[in-house]
Amino acid sequence: MNISDGGRRRFEDNEHTLRIYPGTISEGTIYCPVPARKNTTAAEVIDTLINKLHLDKTKCYVLAEVKEFGGEEWILNPTDCPVQRMMLWPRMALENRLSGEDYRFLLREKNLDGSIHYGSLQSWLRVTEERRRMVERGFLPQPQQKDFDDLCSLPDLNEKTLLENLRNRFKHEKIYTYVGSILIVINPFKFLPIYNPKYVKMYDNHQLGKLEPHIYAVADVAYHAMLQRKKNQCIVISGESGSGKTQSTNFLIHHLTALSQKGFASGVEQIILGAGPVLEAFGNAKTAHNNNSSRFGKFIQVNYQETGTVLGAYVEKYLLEKSRLVYQEHNERNYHVFYYLLAGASEEERLAFHLKQPEEYHYLNQNCFSVEGEDLRHDFERLQLAMEMVGFLPKTRRQIFSLLSAILHLGNICYKKKTYRDDSIDICNPEVLPVVSELLEVKEEMLFEALVTRKTVTVGEKLILPYKLAEAVTVRNSMAKSLYSALFDWIVFRINHALLNSKDLERNTKTLSIGVLDIFGFEDYENNSFEQFCINFANERLQHYFNQHIFKLEQEEYRTEGISWHNIDYIDNTCCINLISKKPTGLLHLLDEESNFPQATNQTLLDKFKHQHEENSYIEFPAVMEPAFTIKHYAGKVKYGVKDFREKNTDHMRPDIVALLRSSKNAFISGMIGIDPVAVFRWAVLRAFFRAIVAFREAGKRHIQRKTGKK
């Protein structure tokens, strides 16, 4: 597929070829090519297949989509559009669709009871189940135990035997291992054929531990525990950066929606499918450890009726790494969406948004520009389609891309000191100002004043003071970071609006939910700053939760029930958490105090830490005069440099900048800044309600006038 200047016209109108694999329905046919457009429905594709393959028209057929990151066969509804779903596939899947069993469309026959006919699948499952039962009863020999699928079953449990067991299982591509009710996953960094319909059916309504460990088993147990106990469930995913947490989240969410819909792709599942690439584009970036690292944490809650049918979903984000927007470490990149936009925009969009090449932007040219194997133009198209699936109209998408361009141009503004005044500064490339002014739709004079001066109100008068050089750069970067953060919040809010089900708002509707927490992994880089401090503190709290529920509470329950057991010692990290967060002397509270003092410095902050906690065994201070401190976390020691701790802790736009953006003629920008998005949504609903009342009254008056006129 070639990219042309037609841009979105090609995206909308081009004809695509779908390869449909009929399997046993049409013997001798590997796949059947079917021409289709973006809006061609699954029902229309099936009609074409019936005529092409001369199939029995009295039978009912459905299309199924198989994806690598889920493995399940997602049955398309008759009104679903296969081309739209295909465009969300990765580029490699589109270019090489004959290799492997991933990313393809299948033709399936539907039974009279509504279930899907899988041919030999049922017999395969029956033989597997019968063999397992015969082994349990002793009629067949037990398989030779070379490894243990539950580490609790190890005869001698220590670090060496634990690691050897995990290594042996991994060599046989067994990436899942239990520790009681906990699932350990080792990232294979490749696709394994363990996510197909056989496994979906096999783990349906099975007790945890009865079958080989699998992430489907965790999802299934959570789903049925929710229905049986009528209690909400939560699945916590934790691990280091690059360990595969986001991929595991995808497996869980897709399987949870599949359990509800019995294989049919619901509206919620489709929106979640589109939300994934959108959040990934705006919230993921290349880091030194991972080419697609999530730089924010998220909690996805799937809501169900008491019957187990999906009602809706909700996404909450945590700690977006805003500093990445203005600065990236060696061999790292900015957020994906900037590179997608610059590579995939049409000529018309390039002119409208004043787009350049990545190396011409200060926020993008600090390190590398590309990642091996990526196709940025395809990724931009995939993002466009995903945004459309979530509900972003073409006008809204243009406003988002225009704002992204404004942020990039804002980063190109450079400052210089005026020669005749020591404290005064000027912008040394004023030609950038009109571009930023046009994209933000604010007055150029007001933009200039906000970037070089600050207004201070004293008793009875207003003072206009010039920024120093370093202050001006900080204000510029703070404006860019706040704009991007507000945009990300707005995107998450719109996704939640699309996922919202009207029944969620009904008071009498009893809902249940399963939450999946995909939080940052524990990080320890060569240079660790405020972001790593927050991320590692979040992981410290997760570890504490784990300790409380797995060790402390369980052993207390054993004690109350009078069970004899050997007391299990574990590392209690409560002291580390208190060091960071306990009032009034926790590091975070001391940081808040120091951030409020105008004369504070990095050294005064470090001195305050040292004065309060020099005797604490969980914190260390370098012997040399280094502006850093080391915390003894549950996962090991991490050294943090205090540079920019105070600035990042109080990172917000000055009132001058907020007033400037609120004055924008663009309602999208002015409404996004400084306003609670929930309040905006509620006001929009209230306004629509009153408009509807007025419209009904006016219609009633006209109706009465027509009646009286006729009389």
XYZ file of C-alpha atoms in Angstrom:
711
model
C 0.000 0.000 0.000
C 1.600 3.239 -1.112
C 1.224 6.544 0.683
C 0.040 9.300 -1.619
C -0.644 12.986 -1.149
C -4.299 12.080 -1.155
C -3.750 11.148 2.466
C -7.116 10.564 4.002
C -8.838 10.025 0.589
C -6.740 6.918 0.038
C -7.400 5.970 3.646
C -11.159 6.226 3.057
C -11.722 4.949 -0.506
C -9.063 2.454 -1.523
C -10.076 -1.141 -2.186
C -8.317 -3.792 -0.105
C -8.033 -7.552 -0.512
C -9.108 -9.680 2.436
C -7.701 -13.193 2.642
C -10.328 -15.430 4.221
C -9.274 -18.930 5.320
C -12.279 -21.312 5.110
C -10.500 -24.339 6.652
C -12.604 -27.528 6.554
C -15.651 -25.658 5.221
C -14.099 -25.652 1.744
C -11.605 -28.498 1.307
C -8.689 -27.699 -0.997
C -8.935 -23.918 -0.566
C -6.115 -22.385 1.476
C -7.596 -18.898 1.384
C -10.130 -17.007 -0.693
C -9.322 -13.384 -1.708
C -12.266 -11.019 -1.307
C -12.137 -7.364 -2.458
C -13.530 -4.986 0.160
C -13.549 -1.344 1.137
C -13.316 0.289 4.535
C -17.091 0.257 5.046
C -17.727 -3.246 3.639
C -19.462 -5.262 6.362
C -18.747 -8.816 7.481
C -22.183 -9.875 6.192
C -21.298 -8.605 2.693
C -17.943 -10.432 2.776
C -19.679 -13.683 3.816
C -22.178 -13.354 0.924
C -19.249 -12.999 -1.490
C -17.560 -16.054 0.023
C -20.731 -18.167 -0.257
C -20.965 -17.363 -3.974
C -17.235 -17.781 -4.663
C -16.846 -21.082 -2.797
C -20.324 -22.435 -3.704
C -21.197 -23.058 -0.051
C -24.477 -24.351 1.368
C -26.699 -21.267 1.673
C -28.944 -22.935 4.264
C -26.134 -22.880 6.831
C -25.090 -19.905 8.946
C -21.518 -18.589 8.640
C -19.511 -16.032 10.593
C -16.130 -14.343 10.181
C -13.507 -14.761 12.902
C -10.401 -12.627 13.416
C -7.244 -14.127 14.914
C -4.666 -11.742 16.369
C -1.212 -12.495 17.709
C -1.676 -10.493 20.902
C -4.860 -12.331 21.876
C -4.867 -15.593 19.968
C -8.606 -16.013 20.479
C -10.924 -16.070 17.520
C -12.963 -12.884 17.792
C -16.262 -13.487 16.026
C -17.288 -10.401 14.060
C -20.837 -9.125 14.182
C -22.575 -8.860 10.761
C -22.224 -5.053 10.813
C -18.516 -5.027 11.717
C -16.091 -3.913 9.012
C -13.184 -6.371 8.490
C -10.999 -3.833 6.639
C -11.115 -1.450 9.606
C -9.989 -4.230 11.931
C -7.279 -5.347 9.490
C -5.845 -1.809 9.350
C -5.098 -2.066 13.079
C -2.737 -5.000 12.448
C 1.029 -4.318 12.572
C 2.793 -3.643 9.292
C 4.615 -6.994 9.310
C 1.292 -8.836 9.565
C -0.038 -6.964 6.516
C 3.074 -7.517 4.417
C 3.612 -11.205 5.226
C 0.200 -12.726 5.909
C 1.155 -16.252 4.829
C 3.656 -16.891 7.613
C 2.421 -18.380 10.860
C -1.086 -18.588 12.251
C -1.342 -15.041 13.566
C -3.382 -12.132 12.170
C -5.900 -13.595 9.755
C -9.615 -13.939 9.041
C -11.298 -17.342 9.212
C -14.695 -18.514 7.991
C -16.585 -20.442 10.660
C -19.868 -22.319 10.663
C -22.403 -21.446 13.355
C -24.344 -24.245 15.075
C -28.086 -24.099 15.728
C -27.492 -23.390 19.440
C -25.395 -20.334 18.574
C -22.021 -21.929 19.325
C -19.203 -22.042 16.790
C -18.344 -25.302 15.017
C -14.589 -25.939 15.318
C -14.388 -29.325 13.625
C -11.945 -31.542 15.514
C -11.569 -29.146 18.437
C -14.253 -30.739 20.597
C -12.802 -34.235 20.179
C -9.318 -32.876 20.948
C -10.607 -31.348 24.161
C -12.514 -34.503 25.096
C -9.461 -36.757 24.624
C -7.288 -34.317 26.591
C -9.766 -34.233 29.488
C -10.211 -38.028 29.531
C -6.453 -38.579 29.556
C -6.053 -36.170 32.464
C -8.762 -37.979 34.461
C -7.186 -41.388 33.811
C -3.806 -40.081 35.017
C -5.454 -38.725 38.190
C -7.144 -42.108 38.868
C -3.922 -44.059 38.336
C -4.975 -45.873 35.118
C -2.176 -44.138 33.209
C 1.354 -43.514 34.520
C 2.113 -40.062 35.876
C 4.291 -38.033 33.460
C 7.893 -37.772 34.515
C 8.212 -34.646 36.671
C 11.090 -32.679 35.169
C 9.728 -29.371 36.385
C 6.992 -28.082 38.660
C 4.214 -25.842 37.387
C 3.685 -24.524 40.937
C 6.757 -23.409 42.866
C 4.943 -24.274 46.104
C 5.302 -27.941 45.066
C 9.102 -27.863 44.965
C 10.537 -30.466 47.403
C 13.262 -28.039 48.416
C 12.269 -24.409 47.980
C 15.214 -22.031 47.828
C 16.523 -19.457 45.389
C 18.612 -21.963 43.419
C 15.871 -24.589 42.922
C 13.334 -21.861 42.137
C 15.481 -20.356 39.373
C 16.436 -23.761 37.962
C 12.776 -24.760 37.774
C 11.869 -21.533 35.953
C 14.825 -21.994 33.589
C 13.862 -25.578 32.731
C 10.272 -24.598 32.022
C 11.353 -21.658 29.879
C 13.587 -23.926 27.772
C 10.444 -25.918 26.899
C 8.559 -22.669 26.111
C 6.540 -22.913 29.324
C 6.569 -19.224 30.177
C 3.875 -19.435 32.894
C 4.444 -20.801 36.408
C 2.267 -20.560 39.514
C 3.212 -19.625 43.048
C -0.086 -20.558 44.645
C -2.559 -18.061 43.208
C 0.207 -15.872 41.755
C 1.271 -16.267 38.118
C 4.915 -15.735 37.163
C 5.486 -14.853 33.500
C 8.846 -14.864 31.713
C 8.787 -12.709 28.585
C 9.742 -14.911 25.585
C 10.069 -11.874 23.250
C 8.321 -13.878 20.540
C 4.852 -15.180 19.767
C 3.950 -18.612 21.138
C 0.954 -20.605 19.805
C -0.736 -20.884 23.205
C -3.545 -18.384 22.710
C -5.785 -20.135 20.160
C -9.413 -21.336 20.676
C -8.249 -24.692 22.052
C -6.755 -22.953 25.064
C -9.709 -20.585 25.430
C -12.099 -23.538 25.686
C -9.751 -25.627 27.785
C -9.476 -23.057 30.592
C -13.172 -22.171 30.623
C -14.531 -22.497 34.198
C -11.603 -24.546 35.530
C -10.142 -24.313 39.013
C -6.758 -22.624 39.195
C -3.954 -25.187 39.193
C -5.876 -28.057 37.594
C -4.343 -27.344 34.176
C -0.984 -26.060 32.972
C -0.429 -22.450 34.176
C -1.794 -19.833 31.783
C -2.886 -16.215 31.903
C -6.309 -17.335 30.628
C -6.707 -19.318 33.840
C -6.186 -16.150 35.906
C -8.750 -14.241 33.846
C -11.216 -17.126 34.032
C -10.888 -17.517 37.807
C -11.383 -13.777 38.339
C -14.442 -13.759 36.079
C -16.213 -16.710 37.719
C -15.226 -15.602 41.250
C -16.857 -12.248 40.495
C -20.092 -13.935 39.338
C -20.250 -16.519 42.138
C -19.267 -14.292 45.067
C -20.903 -11.123 43.671
C -17.715 -9.234 44.559
C -15.461 -7.053 42.425
C -12.076 -8.519 41.471
C -8.688 -6.990 40.709
C -5.626 -8.349 38.905
C -2.301 -6.623 39.633
C 0.493 -6.859 37.052
C 3.959 -5.934 38.264
C 7.483 -6.312 36.942
C 10.513 -4.486 35.620
C 10.442 -2.258 32.561
C 10.262 -4.391 29.390
C 8.998 -7.505 31.188
C 5.799 -7.645 29.124
C 3.242 -6.105 31.503
C 1.302 -4.265 28.801
C 1.150 -7.383 26.628
C -0.197 -9.371 29.571
C -2.794 -6.643 30.127
C -3.916 -7.047 26.516
C -4.296 -10.820 26.989
C -6.357 -10.330 30.130
C -8.670 -7.598 28.786
C -9.385 -9.426 25.528
C -10.049 -12.681 27.315
C -12.299 -11.035 29.910
C -14.437 -9.484 27.169
C -14.436 -12.787 25.270
C -15.733 -14.658 28.323
C -18.611 -12.221 28.518
C -19.507 -12.244 24.843
C -18.819 -15.935 24.255
C -16.528 -15.126 21.360
C -18.466 -12.251 19.794
C -16.772 -8.886 19.443
C -18.879 -6.438 21.442
C -18.939 -2.683 21.056
C -16.895 -2.346 24.247
C -14.268 -4.780 22.956
C -13.984 -2.812 19.700
C -13.525 0.486 21.553
C -10.891 -1.103 23.814
C -9.251 -2.431 20.652
C -9.079 1.115 19.291
C -8.126 2.684 22.624
C -4.979 0.540 22.860
C -3.131 2.056 19.856
C -4.282 5.582 20.825
C -2.942 5.375 24.386
C 0.187 3.645 23.101
C 0.912 6.410 20.575
C 0.495 9.233 23.093
C 1.847 7.478 26.205
C 4.605 5.113 25.001
C 8.156 5.841 23.892
C 11.471 4.200 23.085
C 13.709 3.907 26.130
C 17.170 2.437 26.585
C 15.576 -0.835 27.782
C 12.450 -1.096 25.635
C 11.417 0.158 22.188
C 7.782 0.466 23.250
C 7.849 1.373 26.921
C 4.691 2.626 28.650
C 5.555 5.941 30.251
C 2.372 6.060 32.285
C 0.509 3.649 34.521
C -3.065 2.621 33.813
C -5.938 0.891 35.536
C -8.576 -0.660 33.266
C -11.875 -1.601 34.859
C -14.316 -3.785 32.915
C -17.885 -3.503 34.228
C -20.371 -6.382 34.029
C -24.023 -7.065 34.666
C -24.794 -9.691 37.303
C -25.368 -12.108 34.428
C -21.735 -11.690 33.308
C -22.380 -9.526 30.234
C -20.048 -6.581 29.666
C -21.679 -3.229 30.425
C -18.790 -0.863 29.821
C -15.255 -0.053 30.887
C -13.161 2.668 32.468
C -9.510 3.711 32.078
C -7.539 5.658 34.670
C -3.988 6.874 34.081
C -1.186 7.550 36.562
C 2.016 9.610 36.478
C 2.499 10.477 32.816
C 6.225 11.140 32.368
C 5.928 14.781 31.269
C 9.664 15.502 31.438
C 10.229 13.155 28.474
C 8.537 15.742 26.271
C 11.372 18.260 26.684
C 14.359 16.035 27.443
C 15.363 12.459 26.634
C 18.334 10.459 27.865
C 20.892 8.876 25.534
C 19.419 6.382 23.026
C 15.851 7.337 23.950
C 13.046 9.079 22.046
C 10.073 11.306 22.658
C 6.509 9.967 22.540
C 5.637 7.887 19.466
C 2.865 10.185 18.208
C 5.264 12.960 17.140
C 7.205 10.640 14.836
C 3.971 9.123 13.481
C 2.600 12.571 12.622
C 5.759 13.868 10.950
C 6.131 10.723 8.811
C 2.493 10.048 7.916
C 0.855 13.449 7.474
C -0.421 14.327 3.996
C 1.006 17.276 2.079
C -2.057 19.310 2.946
C -1.604 18.555 6.645
C 2.110 19.354 6.482
C 1.300 22.828 5.156
C -1.600 23.446 7.545
C 0.368 22.384 10.640
C 3.764 23.810 9.493
C 5.386 20.396 9.924
C 9.139 19.835 9.533
C 11.499 16.887 9.861
C 12.233 15.406 13.332
C 15.827 16.652 13.315
C 14.548 20.252 13.015
C 12.775 20.164 16.389
C 14.617 20.683 19.662
C 12.240 18.319 21.487
C 13.012 15.517 18.989
C 16.622 15.979 17.849
C 18.391 15.250 21.148
C 18.999 11.551 20.411
C 17.873 8.881 17.954
C 15.073 9.281 15.382
C 14.192 5.746 14.311
C 13.631 2.239 15.634
C 14.641 -0.830 13.641
C 11.749 -2.458 11.788
C 9.176 0.292 12.319
C 6.984 1.798 9.588
C 5.935 5.214 10.861
C 3.545 5.918 7.991
C 1.637 2.716 8.613
C 1.652 3.435 12.338
C 0.126 6.863 11.656
C -2.655 5.306 9.575
C -3.250 2.740 12.297
C -3.482 5.571 14.832
C -5.949 7.474 12.615
C -8.225 4.442 12.333
C -7.965 3.675 16.059
C -8.931 7.263 16.897
C -11.899 6.945 14.577
C -12.993 3.709 16.303
C -12.865 5.453 19.669
C -15.019 8.278 18.322
C -12.638 11.095 17.377
C -14.145 12.987 14.433
C -11.869 14.242 11.602
C -12.147 17.821 12.931
C -11.083 16.694 16.411
C -8.137 14.743 15.013
C -6.968 17.849 13.133
C -7.185 19.909 16.323
C -5.102 17.325 18.190
C -2.428 17.209 15.474
C -2.369 21.015 15.287
C -1.742 21.177 19.046
C 1.068 18.597 18.758
C 2.715 20.747 16.094
C 2.351 23.833 18.305
C 4.126 22.008 21.151
C 7.033 21.060 18.872
C 7.403 24.630 17.528
C 7.160 26.002 21.067
C 10.249 23.961 21.937
C 12.166 25.659 19.128
C 11.836 29.131 20.716
C 15.310 30.266 21.801
C 16.264 33.083 24.162
C 19.166 35.506 24.402
C 20.196 38.222 26.820
C 19.718 41.796 25.728
C 23.011 43.613 25.359
C 21.935 46.797 27.111
C 20.281 45.212 30.161
C 21.655 42.408 32.286
C 18.351 40.974 33.540
C 16.324 41.377 30.366
C 15.990 38.722 27.664
C 14.670 38.522 24.118
C 13.649 35.778 21.690
C 16.449 35.227 19.188
C 14.260 33.481 16.542
C 11.078 35.608 16.473
C 9.960 33.945 13.218
C 8.730 30.969 15.301
C 6.255 33.123 17.244
C 3.724 33.636 14.406
C 3.637 29.869 13.786
C 2.950 29.048 17.450
C 0.448 31.911 17.621
C -1.416 30.622 14.548
C -1.519 27.017 15.765
C -2.685 27.970 19.267
C -4.937 30.744 17.900
C -3.710 33.316 20.418
C -2.473 36.868 19.881
C 1.214 37.013 19.021
C 1.851 40.002 21.304
C 0.307 38.225 24.291
C 2.327 35.085 23.532
C 5.566 37.080 23.425
C 4.814 38.828 26.727
C 3.915 35.556 28.477
C 7.173 33.917 27.356
C 9.576 36.720 28.378
C 7.897 38.463 31.338
C 5.828 37.648 34.387
C 3.127 39.713 36.074
C 3.278 40.046 39.845
C 0.545 41.645 41.931
C 1.633 43.510 45.087
C -0.335 45.736 47.447
C -2.083 48.269 45.248
C -0.062 47.723 42.048
C 0.884 45.289 39.300
C 4.510 44.688 38.396
C 5.808 43.310 35.099
C 9.203 41.688 35.628
C 11.463 40.153 32.957
C 12.445 36.504 33.224
C 16.051 35.526 33.586
C 17.369 33.247 30.861
C 17.026 29.995 32.832
C 13.577 31.020 34.109
C 12.306 31.689 30.588
C 13.423 28.252 29.371
C 11.686 26.664 32.364
C 8.458 28.557 31.638
C 8.554 27.546 27.954
C 9.097 23.888 28.823
C 6.456 24.008 31.554
C 3.949 25.381 29.044
C 4.741 22.575 26.569
C 4.537 19.855 29.240
C 1.280 21.183 30.649
C -0.280 21.354 27.182
C 0.693 17.758 26.431
C -0.451 16.545 29.847
C -3.813 18.302 29.431
C -4.178 16.752 25.965
C -3.431 13.276 27.318
C -5.961 13.722 30.136
C -8.542 14.872 27.593
C -7.889 11.828 25.363
C -8.318 9.447 28.325
C -11.529 11.249 29.251
C -12.899 10.910 25.702
C -12.016 7.207 25.647
C -13.907 6.743 28.914
C -16.846 8.632 27.436
C -16.845 6.193 24.495
C -16.609 3.207 26.858
C -19.395 4.527 29.076
C -22.630 2.540 28.968
C -25.883 4.305 29.784
C -26.824 1.470 32.153
C -23.805 2.387 34.287
C -25.646 5.598 35.171
C -28.879 3.905 36.231
C -29.167 3.724 40.012
C -31.043 0.434 40.061
C -28.534 -1.415 37.876
C -26.287 -3.692 39.945
C -22.812 -3.806 38.401
C -19.737 -5.898 39.075
C -16.235 -5.248 37.821
C -12.791 -6.698 37.210
C -9.889 -4.259 37.337
C -6.479 -4.787 35.725
C -3.630 -2.632 37.024
C -0.724 -2.161 34.611
C 1.716 0.028 36.502
C 5.301 1.049 35.737
C 8.008 -1.506 36.302
C 10.719 -0.916 38.908
C 13.464 1.204 37.295
C 17.144 1.712 38.039
C 18.982 3.663 35.345
C 22.422 5.215 35.259
C 20.780 8.551 36.113
C 17.622 8.339 38.220
C 15.529 11.447 38.773
C 12.137 12.409 40.200
C 10.257 10.186 37.711
C 12.088 7.036 38.815
C 11.571 8.076 42.448
C 7.771 8.186 41.939
C 7.713 4.985 39.861
C 9.747 3.010 42.377
C 7.646 4.324 45.266
C 4.524 3.041 43.474
C 6.186 -0.371 43.132
C 7.199 -0.234 46.794
C 3.529 0.186 47.725
C 2.549 -2.712 45.452
C 5.158 -4.909 47.124
C 3.764 -3.924 50.515
C 0.267 -4.891 49.359
C 1.676 -8.212 48.172
C 3.414 -8.823 51.507
C 0.300 -7.983 53.507
C -2.041 -10.276 51.584
C 0.255 -13.179 50.781
C 2.308 -13.447 53.966
C 0.935 -11.456 56.886
C -2.843 -11.916 56.492
C -2.539 -15.557 55.402
C -0.442 -16.463 58.424
C -2.812 -14.597 60.724
C -5.647 -16.675 59.280
C -3.657 -19.890 59.898
C -3.086 -18.748 63.474
C -6.792 -18.085 64.153
C -7.734 -21.474 62.653
C -5.164 -23.302 64.785
C -3.207 -24.693 61.824
C 0.320 -25.943 62.549
C 2.916 -24.489 60.190
C 6.417 -23.089 60.176
C 6.330 -19.300 60.390
C 7.466 -17.729 57.123
C 9.821 -14.791 57.483
C 9.564 -12.101 54.833
C 11.098 -8.691 54.254
C 8.663 -6.076 55.540
C 9.152 -2.846 53.586
C 6.909 -0.708 55.818
C 9.939 1.262 57.036
C 10.913 2.169 53.473
C 7.376 3.386 52.724
C 7.337 5.437 55.936
C 10.679 6.980 54.971
C 9.190 8.221 51.710
C 5.614 9.121 52.615
C 4.896 9.232 56.368
C 3.930 12.656 57.719
C 5.480 14.952 58.721
C 9.081 13.929 57.938
C 8.674 11.674 54.897
C 10.796 12.604 51.879
C 7.749 13.609 49.823
C 6.497 15.959 52.557
C 9.945 17.485 53.034
C 10.081 17.994 49.270
C 6.714 19.779 49.336
C 7.979 22.078 52.108
C 11.193 22.907 50.284
C 9.342 23.505 47.010
C 7.447 26.377 48.675
C 10.588 28.275 49.712
C 11.729 30.712 46.965
C 15.364 30.612 48.126
C 15.562 26.800 48.288
C 18.211 24.936 46.280
C 19.126 21.342 45.536
C 21.608 21.461 48.404
C 19.095 22.800 50.952
C 16.717 19.983 49.958
C 19.446 17.386 50.399
C 20.468 18.929 53.726
C 16.879 18.676 54.969
C 16.734 14.991 53.948
C 20.034 14.350 55.714
C 19.064 16.229 58.877
C 15.851 14.235 59.303
C 16.974 10.762 58.199
C 20.739 10.470 58.610
C 20.275 7.626 61.117
C 17.691 5.766 58.972
C 19.101 2.490 57.616
C 16.932 2.719 54.474
C 18.637 5.861 53.131
C 22.283 6.631 52.456
C 24.105 9.833 51.528
C 27.344 9.875 49.474
C 30.528 10.593 51.381
C 31.596 13.077 48.697
C 29.672 16.268 47.976
C 27.349 14.705 45.423
C 23.751 16.038 45.090
C 22.192 12.583 45.463
C 20.826 10.068 47.936
C 20.352 6.278 47.854
C 17.256 4.404 49.004
C 17.285 0.735 49.968
C 14.184 -0.536 48.109
C 12.759 -4.055 48.303
C 14.323 -4.698 44.877
C 17.721 -3.210 45.718
C 19.502 0.096 46.219
C 18.802 2.966 43.816
C 20.668 6.279 43.725
C 18.615 9.398 42.914
C 20.024 12.752 41.838
C 18.108 15.640 43.452
C 18.576 17.899 40.420
C 15.168 19.223 39.271
C 13.316 17.464 42.114
C 11.736 20.741 43.276
C 10.972 21.983 39.752
C 9.293 18.721 38.718
C 7.356 18.550 41.981
C 5.825 21.988 41.313
C 5.584 21.657 37.540
C 2.614 23.780 36.521
C 1.818 26.688 34.239
C 2.038 30.240 35.569
C -1.245 32.170 35.691
C 0.014 34.320 32.785
C 0.314 31.249 30.544
C -3.067 29.877 31.664
C -4.721 33.230 30.879
C -3.040 33.286 27.476
C -4.286 29.816 26.506
C -7.755 30.472 27.904
C -7.923 33.454 25.532
C -7.437 31.163 22.498
C -10.073 31.469 19.774
C -9.865 27.687 19.477
C -12.544 26.301 21.814
C -10.704 22.969 21.924
C -7.597 24.574 23.477
C -9.320 27.136 25.703
C -11.697 24.497 27.093
C -8.907 22.019 27.769
C -6.768 24.331 29.907
C -7.480 24.826 33.557
C -10.886 23.163 33.525
C -11.903 19.851 35.027
C -12.914 17.674 32.007
C -15.635 15.978 34.068
C -17.137 19.382 34.809
C -16.995 20.234 31.094
C -18.811 16.997 30.263
C -21.476 17.559 32.915
C -22.025 21.128 31.752
C -22.372 19.894 28.150
C -25.022 17.368 29.244
C -26.859 20.026 31.281
C -26.708 22.507 28.404
C -28.051 19.895 25.974
C -30.875 19.121 28.413
C -32.007 22.753 28.621
C -31.682 23.185 24.861
C -33.924 20.153 24.393
C -36.526 21.622 26.794
C -36.501 24.947 24.926
C -36.806 23.158 21.577
C -39.793 21.118 22.811
C -41.492 24.254 24.136
C -40.955 26.111 20.867
C -42.272 23.137 18.918
C -45.335 23.045 21.198
C -46.003 26.741 20.665
C -45.760 26.348 16.876
C -48.085 23.344 17.037
C -50.680 25.344 19.033
C -50.370 28.283 16.625
C -50.966 26.015 13.642
C -54.030 24.466 15.325
C -55.538 27.825 16.307
C -54.755 29.205 12.850
C -56.610 26.343 11.188
C -59.607 26.854 13.499
